[in-house]
Amino acid sequence: MKQVSALDVANLQLEKALERMDLDENTKNQLRKTEKVLTVSIPVKMDNGQVNVFTGFRAQYNTARGPAKGGVRYHPQVCFDEVKALAAWMTWKCAVVDLPYGGGKGGIICNPKELSEGELERLSRRFIYEISSIIGPNKDIPAPDVYTNPKVMGWYIDTYNMLNGEAAFACITGKPVDLWGSKGRVEATASGVVQTVLLSLNYLDIIAEDATVVIQGFGNAGSYIAKFLHDKGLRIIGVSDSKGGVYNSNGLDPIALNQHKKETGTVNTYKRNGTEKITNDDLLKLECDILVPAALEEVINGSNAKDVKAKIIAEAANGPTTPEADEILKEKGIFVIPDILANAGGVVVSYFEWVQNLNGYFWSEEKVHLRLKARMEKAFNEVLHIAQKEETDNRTAAYICAVNKVAQAMKFRGIWP
Ligand code: GLU
C-alpha cells in the first residue's frame, strides 16, 4: 500500500480532474496552490498553573468565489499540510453546492478530551485572537469541525466581537441557536448525507426498507446519520467510534447506542440483543448496502478497498478514500458519493446561518430543511450528469463541476495588480 498524506490525496484528486479539463496551464497552476496559511502559537494557562503553548493553523485555499469558509478541527494529529488539504476540499465543496464562498480550514494540535472546559475556552479564545486579522464575515468564516461544537463557536464569536467592538454574528457559523445560530445546523451534515444516500438508492433501484447500513464514526455526523436512516426504515447493522465497533445483523437501535455512548464514552461496549464487538478494520469489510465513513481521512485505502462489500459508499468524513482505493472501488462497481458532495449539508446550512445573520431575519426549521434538500438534490443531479457525460467516476465529476466554477471566477477577476 502506498503511504500518502491528506494533501497528496487532495492533490491527486485535483490532478485527475484537471487532466480532463480544458483549462490553460496558468489557471491550472493557480488552482493547485493554497493562497494563505497562518500558523500561530497559542499560549494557554493550564488549570495547574503551567503554561502550554499550542500550535494552530488557519488555511485559505482559494477565495476567488468569495470569503474562505470552513471549520476548525481540534485533534492531536492535525498538521499544516492536513489543514491545507481540508481547505482545498472546502473550496471544491462550496463550489459543488454553489455557495458564494472559497474554502478554508483551521486546526489546533491538541487533545480536547484531556482539556478542562476552562482550558478549552482559553485555547479557543486565544486562537481567534491570533487569527483575527484574517477572519471576518467577508474574509473568512470559521465553523465547527472534528471535536469542535456550538459551545466553542459561542466563545469564538464573543471573542471576535470583543476585539472589534461589535455585536454582529456573521463571522462564525455553527453557533448555538440562542446566539443566532441557524435552526437545523447541528444535524445539517447528517441530513445532507442522508439526502444523497436516498437519491443514490433511488438511482440504483435499491429499496430503502431492505437496505443495510454500516457507519464508521459515531460523532455528530455519524450518530445523526444512524438516527435519520433508521427513521427512514433502513437497518443499521454496524457502527464504530475511535475505541472500536459493534455489529448486529438484526439491526441496532441508534437512540440506545447514542445513550450508551453518552454514558460510557464509546459504542464499543454496547451489548443489547446479542450485539457483538467488531474492530474498525473488520467493520469496513462488512456485507452491507451502504457504508458511511464518518470519521477521519484515508480509512478506505489500498490495503482494504478490495475487501469492501458495500454497494454505496457515502463519504460523511472529509477525505476518507485514497486515490489508490478509488481505482479499486471503481473496478468493483461501488457507487461512491464523494465527500465534497455527500457531506456538504453542514456548510450549506452554515451559509444559511450567515445569510440569516447578515439580514437579521431568521428562518423556521422547516424552511432550512427544505432549502437544504433542494440544494443537495440539485448538486447531486449535476454531479451525476457530469459523470455520465464525461464517462467518469462521481468524485472526478464533482471535481470537474467545482473546479470549473472556481476557474470561471478566477478568469473574470483576472490577476491584481
Ligand atoms: N466542518 C464542516 C465541513 O467540513 C462544515 C464547515 C462549515 O460549516 O463552514 O464541511
mmCIF file with all atom_site columns, N, CA, C and O in Angstrom, residues 349-396:
data_model
loop_
_atom_site.group_PDB
_atom_site.id
_atom_site.type_symbol
_atom_site.label_atom_id
_atom_site.label_alt_id
_atom_site.label_comp_id
_atom_site.label_asym_id
_atom_site.label_entity_id
_atom_site.label_seq_id
_atom_site.pdbx_PDB_ins_code
_atom_site.Cartn_x
_atom_site.Cartn_y
_atom_site.Cartn_z
_atom_site.occupancy
_atom_site.B_iso_or_equiv
_atom_site.pdbx_formal_charge
_atom_site.auth_seq_id
_atom_site.auth_comp_id
_atom_site.auth_asym_id
_atom_site.auth_atom_id
_atom_site.pdbx_PDB_model_num
ATOM 1   N N  . VAL A 1 349 ? -25.904 24.712 5.424   1.00 0.00 ? 349 VAL A N  1
ATOM 2   C CA . VAL A 1 349 ? -26.677 25.379 6.478   1.00 0.00 ? 349 VAL A CA 1
ATOM 3   C C  . VAL A 1 349 ? -25.838 26.447 7.190   1.00 0.00 ? 349 VAL A C  1
ATOM 4   O O  . VAL A 1 349 ? -26.373 27.437 7.682   1.00 0.00 ? 349 VAL A O  1
ATOM 5   N N  . SER A 1 350 ? -24.512 26.296 7.170   1.00 0.00 ? 350 SER A N  1
ATOM 6   C CA . SER A 1 350 ? -23.662 27.396 7.648   1.00 0.00 ? 350 SER A CA 1
ATOM 7   C C  . SER A 1 350 ? -23.905 28.645 6.789   1.00 0.00 ? 350 SER A C  1
ATOM 8   O O  . SER A 1 350 ? -23.980 29.771 7.293   1.00 0.00 ? 350 SER A O  1
ATOM 9   N N  . TYR A 1 351 ? -24.015 28.423 5.497   1.00 0.00 ? 351 TYR A N  1
ATOM 10  C CA . TYR A 1 351 ? -24.299 29.540 4.590   1.00 0.00 ? 351 TYR A CA 1
ATOM 11  C C  . TYR A 1 351 ? -25.660 30.166 4.928   1.00 0.00 ? 351 TYR A C  1
ATOM 12  O O  . TYR A 1 351 ? -25.794 31.387 5.005   1.00 0.00 ? 351 TYR A O  1
ATOM 13  N N  . PHE A 1 352 ? -26.654 29.304 5.167   1.00 0.00 ? 352 PHE A N  1
ATOM 14  C CA . PHE A 1 352 ? -27.973 29.826 5.544   1.00 0.00 ? 352 PHE A CA 1
ATOM 15  C C  . PHE A 1 352 ? -27.866 30.647 6.842   1.00 0.00 ? 352 PHE A C  1
ATOM 16  O O  . PHE A 1 352 ? -28.512 31.680 6.995   1.00 0.00 ? 352 PHE A O  1
ATOM 17  N N  . GLU A 1 353 ? -27.024 30.174 7.749   1.00 0.00 ? 353 GLU A N  1
ATOM 18  C CA . GLU A 1 353 ? -26.846 30.901 9.021   1.00 0.00 ? 353 GLU A CA 1
ATOM 19  C C  . GLU A 1 353 ? -26.233 32.277 8.767   1.00 0.00 ? 353 GLU A C  1
ATOM 20  O O  . GLU A 1 353 ? -26.692 33.288 9.313   1.00 0.00 ? 353 GLU A O  1
ATOM 21  N N  . TRP A 1 354 ? -25.243 32.321 7.930   1.00 0.00 ? 354 TRP A N  1
ATOM 22  C CA . TRP A 1 354 ? -24.550 33.577 7.563   1.00 0.00 ? 354 TRP A CA 1
ATOM 23  C C  . TRP A 1 354 ? -25.546 34.544 6.921   1.00 0.00 ? 354 TRP A C  1
ATOM 24  O O  . TRP A 1 354 ? -25.588 35.729 7.257   1.00 0.00 ? 354 TRP A O  1
ATOM 25  N N  . VAL A 1 355 ? -26.362 34.029 5.995   1.00 0.00 ? 355 VAL A N  1
ATOM 26  C CA . VAL A 1 355 ? -27.376 34.860 5.330   1.00 0.00 ? 355 VAL A CA 1
ATOM 27  C C  . VAL A 1 355 ? -28.363 35.413 6.367   1.00 0.00 ? 355 VAL A C  1
ATOM 28  O O  . VAL A 1 355 ? -28.688 36.611 6.373   1.00 0.00 ? 355 VAL A O  1
ATOM 29  N N  . GLN A 1 356 ? -28.793 34.557 7.281   1.00 0.00 ? 356 GLN A N  1
ATOM 30  C CA . GLN A 1 356 ? -29.747 34.994 8.309   1.00 0.00 ? 356 GLN A CA 1
ATOM 31  C C  . GLN A 1 356 ? -29.111 36.046 9.215   1.00 0.00 ? 356 GLN A C  1
ATOM 32  O O  . GLN A 1 356 ? -29.732 37.033 9.581   1.00 0.00 ? 356 GLN A O  1
ATOM 33  N N  . ASN A 1 357 ? -27.829 35.848 9.575   1.00 0.00 ? 357 ASN A N  1
ATOM 34  C CA . ASN A 1 357 ? -27.131 36.806 10.426  1.00 0.00 ? 357 ASN A CA 1
ATOM 35  C C  . ASN A 1 357 ? -26.959 38.155 9.726   1.00 0.00 ? 357 ASN A C  1
ATOM 36  O O  . ASN A 1 357 ? -27.161 39.208 10.331  1.00 0.00 ? 357 ASN A O  1
ATOM 37  N N  . LEU A 1 358 ? -26.621 38.127 8.449   1.00 0.00 ? 358 LEU A N  1
ATOM 38  C CA . LEU A 1 358 ? -26.417 39.381 7.715   1.00 0.00 ? 358 LEU A CA 1
ATOM 39  C C  . LEU A 1 358 ? -27.739 40.139 7.569   1.00 0.00 ? 358 LEU A C  1
ATOM 40  O O  . LEU A 1 358 ? -27.760 41.367 7.542   1.00 0.00 ? 358 LEU A O  1
ATOM 41  N N  . ASN A 1 359 ? -28.839 39.382 7.465   1.00 0.00 ? 359 ASN A N  1
ATOM 42  C CA . ASN A 1 359 ? -30.154 40.018 7.308   1.00 0.00 ? 359 ASN A CA 1
ATOM 43  C C  . ASN A 1 359 ? -30.833 40.322 8.638   1.00 0.00 ? 359 ASN A C  1
ATOM 44  O O  . ASN A 1 359 ? -31.810 41.067 8.668   1.00 0.00 ? 359 ASN A O  1
ATOM 45  N N  . GLY A 1 360 ? -30.371 39.682 9.699   1.00 0.00 ? 360 GLY A N  1
ATOM 46  C CA . GLY A 1 360 ? -31.048 39.840 10.994  1.00 0.00 ? 360 GLY A CA 1
ATOM 47  C C  . GLY A 1 360 ? -32.475 39.324 10.939  1.00 0.00 ? 360 GLY A C  1
ATOM 48  O O  . GLY A 1 360 ? -33.377 39.840 11.607  1.00 0.00 ? 360 GLY A O  1
ATOM 49  N N  . TYR A 1 361 ? -32.698 38.314 10.117  1.00 0.00 ? 361 TYR A N  1
ATOM 50  C CA . TYR A 1 361 ? -34.038 37.774 9.931   1.00 0.00 ? 361 TYR A CA 1
ATOM 51  C C  . TYR A 1 361 ? -33.928 36.259 9.847   1.00 0.00 ? 361 TYR A C  1
ATOM 52  O O  . TYR A 1 361 ? -33.165 35.744 9.043   1.00 0.00 ? 361 TYR A O  1
ATOM 53  N N  . PHE A 1 362 ? -34.693 35.560 10.685  1.00 0.00 ? 362 PHE A N  1
ATOM 54  C CA . PHE A 1 362 ? -34.428 34.127 10.875  1.00 0.00 ? 362 PHE A CA 1
ATOM 55  C C  . PHE A 1 362 ? -35.510 33.219 10.323  1.00 0.00 ? 362 PHE A C  1
ATOM 56  O O  . PHE A 1 362 ? -36.676 33.580 10.290  1.00 0.00 ? 362 PHE A O  1
ATOM 57  N N  . TRP A 1 363 ? -35.069 32.070 9.878   1.00 0.00 ? 363 TRP A N  1
ATOM 58  C CA . TRP A 1 363 ? -35.952 31.130 9.182   1.00 0.00 ? 363 TRP A CA 1
ATOM 59  C C  . TRP A 1 363 ? -36.431 30.023 10.125  1.00 0.00 ? 363 TRP A C  1
ATOM 60  O O  . TRP A 1 363 ? -35.745 29.678 11.079  1.00 0.00 ? 363 TRP A O  1
ATOM 61  N N  . SER A 1 364 ? -37.565 29.434 9.757   1.00 0.00 ? 364 SER A N  1
ATOM 62  C CA . SER A 1 364 ? -38.055 28.278 10.511  1.00 0.00 ? 364 SER A CA 1
ATOM 63  C C  . SER A 1 364 ? -37.196 27.065 10.169  1.00 0.00 ? 364 SER A C  1
ATOM 64  O O  . SER A 1 364 ? -36.523 27.042 9.129   1.00 0.00 ? 364 SER A O  1
ATOM 65  N N  . GLU A 1 365 ? -37.255 26.062 11.027  1.00 0.00 ? 365 GLU A N  1
ATOM 66  C CA . GLU A 1 365 ? -36.505 24.834 10.777  1.00 0.00 ? 365 GLU A CA 1
ATOM 67  C C  . GLU A 1 365 ? -36.957 24.183 9.469   1.00 0.00 ? 365 GLU A C  1
ATOM 68  O O  . GLU A 1 365 ? -36.152 23.643 8.708   1.00 0.00 ? 365 GLU A O  1
ATOM 69  N N  . GLU A 1 366 ? -38.243 24.273 9.215   1.00 0.00 ? 366 GLU A N  1
ATOM 70  C CA . GLU A 1 366 ? -38.790 23.662 8.007   1.00 0.00 ? 366 GLU A CA 1
ATOM 71  C C  . GLU A 1 366 ? -38.202 24.311 6.750   1.00 0.00 ? 366 GLU A C  1
ATOM 72  O O  . GLU A 1 366 ? -37.814 23.642 5.793   1.00 0.00 ? 366 GLU A O  1
ATOM 73  N N  . LYS A 1 367 ? -38.099 25.631 6.806   1.00 0.00 ? 367 LYS A N  1
ATOM 74  C CA . LYS A 1 367 ? -37.547 26.354 5.653   1.00 0.00 ? 367 LYS A CA 1
ATOM 75  C C  . LYS A 1 367 ? -36.077 25.965 5.423   1.00 0.00 ? 367 LYS A C  1
ATOM 76  O O  . LYS A 1 367 ? -35.650 25.719 4.291   1.00 0.00 ? 367 LYS A O  1
ATOM 77  N N  . VAL A 1 368 ? -35.329 25.878 6.525   1.00 0.00 ? 368 VAL A N  1
ATOM 78  C CA . VAL A 1 368 ? -33.922 25.481 6.424   1.00 0.00 ? 368 VAL A CA 1
ATOM 79  C C  . VAL A 1 368 ? -33.844 24.103 5.764   1.00 0.00 ? 368 VAL A C  1
ATOM 80  O O  . VAL A 1 368 ? -33.073 23.877 4.829   1.00 0.00 ? 368 VAL A O  1
ATOM 81  N N  . HIS A 1 369 ? -34.679 23.204 6.255   1.00 0.00 ? 369 HIS A N  1
ATOM 82  C CA . HIS A 1 369 ? -34.624 21.825 5.777   1.00 0.00 ? 369 HIS A CA 1
ATOM 83  C C  . HIS A 1 369 ? -34.988 21.717 4.290   1.00 0.00 ? 369 HIS A C  1
ATOM 84  O O  . HIS A 1 369 ? -34.312 21.041 3.523   1.00 0.00 ? 369 HIS A O  1
ATOM 85  N N  . LEU A 1 370 ? -36.050 22.423 3.907   1.00 0.00 ? 370 LEU A N  1
ATOM 86  C CA . LEU A 1 370 ? -36.486 22.358 2.501   1.00 0.00 ? 370 LEU A CA 1
ATOM 87  C C  . LEU A 1 370 ? -35.430 22.929 1.564   1.00 0.00 ? 370 LEU A C  1
ATOM 88  O O  . LEU A 1 370 ? -35.158 22.385 0.492   1.00 0.00 ? 370 LEU A O  1
ATOM 89  N N  . ARG A 1 371 ? -34.831 24.041 1.990   1.00 0.00 ? 371 ARG A N  1
ATOM 90  C CA . ARG A 1 371 ? -33.808 24.668 1.138   1.00 0.00 ? 371 ARG A CA 1
ATOM 91  C C  . ARG A 1 371 ? -32.540 23.824 1.059   1.00 0.00 ? 371 ARG A C  1
ATOM 92  O O  . ARG A 1 371 ? -31.881 23.780 0.021   1.00 0.00 ? 371 ARG A O  1
ATOM 93  N N  . LEU A 1 372 ? -32.218 23.156 2.161   1.00 0.00 ? 372 LEU A N  1
ATOM 94  C CA . LEU A 1 372 ? -31.052 22.258 2.154   1.00 0.00 ? 372 LEU A CA 1
ATOM 95  C C  . LEU A 1 372 ? -31.308 21.104 1.182   1.00 0.00 ? 372 LEU A C  1
ATOM 96  O O  . LEU A 1 372 ? -30.453 20.758 0.351   1.00 0.00 ? 372 LEU A O  1
ATOM 97  N N  . LYS A 1 373 ? -32.497 20.540 1.298   1.00 0.00 ? 373 LYS A N  1
ATOM 98  C CA . LYS A 1 373 ? -32.853 19.395 0.468   1.00 0.00 ? 373 LYS A CA 1
ATOM 99  C C  . LYS A 1 373 ? -32.775 19.752 -1.025  1.00 0.00 ? 373 LYS A C  1
ATOM 100 O O  . LYS A 1 373 ? -32.195 19.017 -1.828  1.00 0.00 ? 373 LYS A O  1
ATOM 101 N N  . ALA A 1 374 ? -33.320 20.902 -1.357  1.00 0.00 ? 374 ALA A N  1
ATOM 102 C CA . ALA A 1 374 ? -33.332 21.333 -2.760  1.00 0.00 ? 374 ALA A CA 1
ATOM 103 C C  . ALA A 1 374 ? -31.907 21.505 -3.280  1.00 0.00 ? 374 ALA A C  1
ATOM 104 O O  . ALA A 1 374 ? -31.575 21.106 -4.402  1.00 0.00 ? 374 ALA A O  1
ATOM 105 N N  . ARG A 1 375 ? -31.051 22.093 -2.453  1.00 0.00 ? 375 ARG A N  1
ATOM 106 C CA . ARG A 1 375 ? -29.684 22.354 -2.896  1.00 0.00 ? 375 ARG A CA 1
ATOM 107 C C  . ARG A 1 375 ? -28.890 21.055 -3.063  1.00 0.00 ? 375 ARG A C  1
ATOM 108 O O  . ARG A 1 375 ? -28.116 20.896 -4.008  1.00 0.00 ? 375 ARG A O  1
ATOM 109 N N  . MET A 1 376 ? -29.097 20.127 -2.137  1.00 0.00 ? 376 MET A N  1
ATOM 110 C CA . MET A 1 376 ? -28.388 18.847 -2.229  1.00 0.00 ? 376 MET A CA 1
ATOM 111 C C  . MET A 1 376 ? -28.839 18.087 -3.482  1.00 0.00 ? 376 MET A C  1
ATOM 112 O O  . MET A 1 376 ? -28.023 17.493 -4.184  1.00 0.00 ? 376 MET A O  1
ATOM 113 N N  . GLU A 1 377 ? -30.123 18.116 -3.734  1.00 0.00 ? 377 GLU A N  1
ATOM 114 C CA . GLU A 1 377 ? -30.654 17.379 -4.878  1.00 0.00 ? 377 GLU A CA 1
ATOM 115 C C  . GLU A 1 377 ? -30.120 17.946 -6.191  1.00 0.00 ? 377 GLU A C  1
ATOM 116 O O  . GLU A 1 377 ? -29.717 17.210 -7.090  1.00 0.00 ? 377 GLU A O  1
ATOM 117 N N  . LYS A 1 378 ? -30.074 19.265 -6.258  1.00 0.00 ? 378 LYS A N  1
ATOM 118 C CA . LYS A 1 378 ? -29.581 19.918 -7.469  1.00 0.00 ? 378 LYS A CA 1
ATOM 119 C C  . LYS A 1 378 ? -28.110 19.534 -7.715  1.00 0.00 ? 378 LYS A C  1
ATOM 120 O O  . LYS A 1 378 ? -27.725 19.162 -8.832  1.00 0.00 ? 378 LYS A O  1
ATOM 121 N N  . ALA A 1 379 ? -27.306 19.607 -6.652  1.00 0.00 ? 379 ALA A N  1
ATOM 122 C CA . ALA A 1 379 ? -25.886 19.287 -6.792  1.00 0.00 ? 379 ALA A CA 1
ATOM 123 C C  . ALA A 1 379 ? -25.699 17.813 -7.163  1.00 0.00 ? 379 ALA A C  1
ATOM 124 O O  . ALA A 1 379 ? -24.869 17.474 -8.016  1.00 0.00 ? 379 ALA A O  1
ATOM 125 N N  . PHE A 1 380 ? -26.464 16.952 -6.523  1.00 0.00 ? 380 PHE A N  1
ATOM 126 C CA . PHE A 1 380 ? -26.373 15.509 -6.795  1.00 0.00 ? 380 PHE A CA 1
ATOM 127 C C  . PHE A 1 380 ? -26.655 15.230 -8.282  1.00 0.00 ? 380 PHE A C  1
ATOM 128 O O  . PHE A 1 380 ? -25.890 14.535 -8.954  1.00 0.00 ? 380 PHE A O  1
ATOM 129 N N  . ASN A 1 381 ? -27.731 15.831 -8.786  1.00 0.00 ? 381 ASN A N  1
ATOM 130 C CA . ASN A 1 381 ? -28.086 15.600 -10.191 1.00 0.00 ? 381 ASN A CA 1
ATOM 131 C C  . ASN A 1 381 ? -27.034 16.169 -11.142 1.00 0.00 ? 381 ASN A C  1
ATOM 132 O O  . ASN A 1 381 ? -26.728 15.568 -12.168 1.00 0.00 ? 381 ASN A O  1
ATOM 133 N N  . GLU A 1 382 ? -26.485 17.314 -10.764 1.00 0.00 ? 382 GLU A N  1
ATOM 134 C CA . GLU A 1 382 ? -25.459 17.938 -11.596 1.00 0.00 ? 382 GLU A CA 1
ATOM 135 C C  . GLU A 1 382 ? -24.223 17.027 -11.689 1.00 0.00 ? 382 GLU A C  1
ATOM 136 O O  . GLU A 1 382 ? -23.672 16.809 -12.772 1.00 0.00 ? 382 GLU A O  1
ATOM 137 N N  . VAL A 1 383 ? -23.802 16.513 -10.539 1.00 0.00 ? 383 VAL A N  1
ATOM 138 C CA . VAL A 1 383 ? -22.612 15.655 -10.500 1.00 0.00 ? 383 VAL A CA 1
ATOM 139 C C  . VAL A 1 383 ? -22.853 14.372 -11.302 1.00 0.00 ? 383 VAL A C  1
ATOM 140 O O  . VAL A 1 383 ? -22.014 13.956 -12.105 1.00 0.00 ? 383 VAL A O  1
ATOM 141 N N  . LEU A 1 384 ? -24.021 13.780 -11.114 1.00 0.00 ? 384 LEU A N  1
ATOM 142 C CA . LEU A 1 384 ? -24.337 12.545 -11.845 1.00 0.00 ? 384 LEU A CA 1
ATOM 143 C C  . LEU A 1 384 ? -24.370 12.778 -13.351 1.00 0.00 ? 384 LEU A C  1
ATOM 144 O O  . LEU A 1 384 ? -23.904 11.954 -14.141 1.00 0.00 ? 384 LEU A O  1
ATOM 145 N N  . HIS A 1 385 ? -24.907 13.910 -13.722 1.00 0.00 ? 385 HIS A N  1
ATOM 146 C CA . HIS A 1 385 ? -24.978 14.270 -15.130 1.00 0.00 ? 385 HIS A CA 1
ATOM 147 C C  . HIS A 1 385 ? -23.564 14.371 -15.729 1.00 0.00 ? 385 HIS A C  1
ATOM 148 O O  . HIS A 1 385 ? -23.288 13.837 -16.800 1.00 0.00 ? 385 HIS A O  1
ATOM 149 N N  . ILE A 1 386 ? -22.668 15.044 -15.002 1.00 0.00 ? 386 ILE A N  1
ATOM 150 C CA . ILE A 1 386 ? -21.287 15.177 -15.497 1.00 0.00 ? 386 ILE A CA 1
ATOM 151 C C  . ILE A 1 386 ? -20.615 13.803 -15.559 1.00 0.00 ? 386 ILE A C  1
ATOM 152 O O  . ILE A 1 386 ? -19.906 13.487 -16.512 1.00 0.00 ? 386 ILE A O  1
ATOM 153 N N  . ALA A 1 387 ? -20.859 12.977 -14.532 1.00 0.00 ? 387 ALA A N  1
ATOM 154 C CA . ALA A 1 387 ? -20.245 11.632 -14.502 1.00 0.00 ? 387 ALA A CA 1
ATOM 155 C C  . ALA A 1 387 ? -20.659 10.838 -15.738 1.00 0.00 ? 387 ALA A C  1
ATOM 156 O O  . ALA A 1 387 ? -19.839 10.148 -16.345 1.00 0.00 ? 387 ALA A O  1
ATOM 157 N N  . GLN A 1 388 ? -21.935 10.957 -16.118 1.00 0.00 ? 388 GLN A N  1
ATOM 158 C CA . GLN A 1 388 ? -22.411 10.212 -17.289 1.00 0.00 ? 388 GLN A CA 1
ATOM 159 C C  . GLN A 1 388 ? -21.832 10.795 -18.574 1.00 0.00 ? 388 GLN A C  1
ATOM 160 O O  . GLN A 1 388 ? -21.344 10.079 -19.442 1.00 0.00 ? 388 GLN A O  1
ATOM 161 N N  . LYS A 1 389 ? -21.898 12.122 -18.654 1.00 0.00 ? 389 LYS A N  1
ATOM 162 C CA . LYS A 1 389 ? -21.425 12.792 -19.869 1.00 0.00 ? 389 LYS A CA 1
ATOM 163 C C  . LYS A 1 389 ? -19.930 12.550 -20.096 1.00 0.00 ? 389 LYS A C  1
ATOM 164 O O  . LYS A 1 389 ? -19.482 12.271 -21.205 1.00 0.00 ? 389 LYS A O  1
ATOM 165 N N  . GLU A 1 390 ? -19.164 12.656 -19.047 1.00 0.00 ? 390 GLU A N  1
ATOM 166 C CA . GLU A 1 390 ? -17.705 12.514 -19.152 1.00 0.00 ? 390 GLU A CA 1
ATOM 167 C C  . GLU A 1 390 ? -17.241 11.061 -19.006 1.00 0.00 ? 390 GLU A C  1
ATOM 168 O O  . GLU A 1 390 ? -16.032 10.800 -19.031 1.00 0.00 ? 390 GLU A O  1
ATOM 169 N N  . GLU A 1 391 ? -18.181 10.176 -18.763 1.00 0.00 ? 391 GLU A N  1
ATOM 170 C CA . GLU A 1 391 ? -17.857 8.771  -18.505 1.00 0.00 ? 391 GLU A CA 1
ATOM 171 C C  . GLU A 1 391 ? -16.758 8.635  -17.464 1.00 0.00 ? 391 GLU A C  1
ATOM 172 O O  . GLU A 1 391 ? -15.719 8.006  -17.689 1.00 0.00 ? 391 GLU A O  1
ATOM 173 N N  . THR A 1 392 ? -16.996 9.268  -16.328 1.00 0.00 ? 392 THR A N  1
ATOM 174 C CA . THR A 1 392 ? -16.008 9.197  -15.250 1.00 0.00 ? 392 THR A CA 1
ATOM 175 C C  . THR A 1 392 ? -16.705 8.872  -13.936 1.00 0.00 ? 392 THR A C  1
ATOM 176 O O  . THR A 1 392 ? -17.921 8.763  -13.867 1.00 0.00 ? 392 THR A O  1
ATOM 177 N N  . ASP A 1 393 ? -15.881 8.721  -12.873 1.00 0.00 ? 393 ASP A N  1
ATOM 178 C CA . ASP A 1 393 ? -16.433 8.398  -11.562 1.00 0.00 ? 393 ASP A CA 1
ATOM 179 C C  . ASP A 1 393 ? -17.048 9.655  -10.929 1.00 0.00 ? 393 ASP A C  1
ATOM 180 O O  . ASP A 1 393 ? -16.783 10.780 -11.349 1.00 0.00 ? 393 ASP A O  1
ATOM 181 N N  . ASN A 1 394 ? -17.850 9.434  -9.888  1.00 0.00 ? 394 ASN A N  1
ATOM 182 C CA . ASN A 1 394 ? -18.570 10.555 -9.265  1.00 0.00 ? 394 ASN A CA 1
ATOM 183 C C  . ASN A 1 394 ? -17.641 11.598 -8.658  1.00 0.00 ? 394 ASN A C  1
ATOM 184 O O  . ASN A 1 394 ? -17.941 12.790 -8.669  1.00 0.00 ? 394 ASN A O  1
ATOM 185 N N  . ARG A 1 395 ? -16.513 11.137 -8.094  1.00 0.00 ? 395 ARG A N  1
ATOM 186 C CA . ARG A 1 395 ? -15.622 12.110 -7.467  1.00 0.00 ? 395 ARG A CA 1
ATOM 187 C C  . ARG A 1 395 ? -15.031 13.048 -8.519  1.00 0.00 ? 395 ARG A C  1
ATOM 188 O O  . ARG A 1 395 ? -15.029 14.270 -8.356  1.00 0.00 ? 395 ARG A O  1
ATOM 189 N N  . THR A 1 396 ? -14.535 12.464 -9.596  1.00 0.00 ? 396 THR A N  1
ATOM 190 C CA . THR A 1 396 ? -13.935 13.300 -10.643 1.00 0.00 ? 396 THR A CA 1
ATOM 191 C C  . THR A 1 396 ? -15.001 14.233 -11.226 1.00 0.00 ? 396 THR A C  1
ATOM 192 O O  . THR A 1 396 ? -14.720 15.395 -11.513 1.00 0.00 ? 396 THR A O  1
#
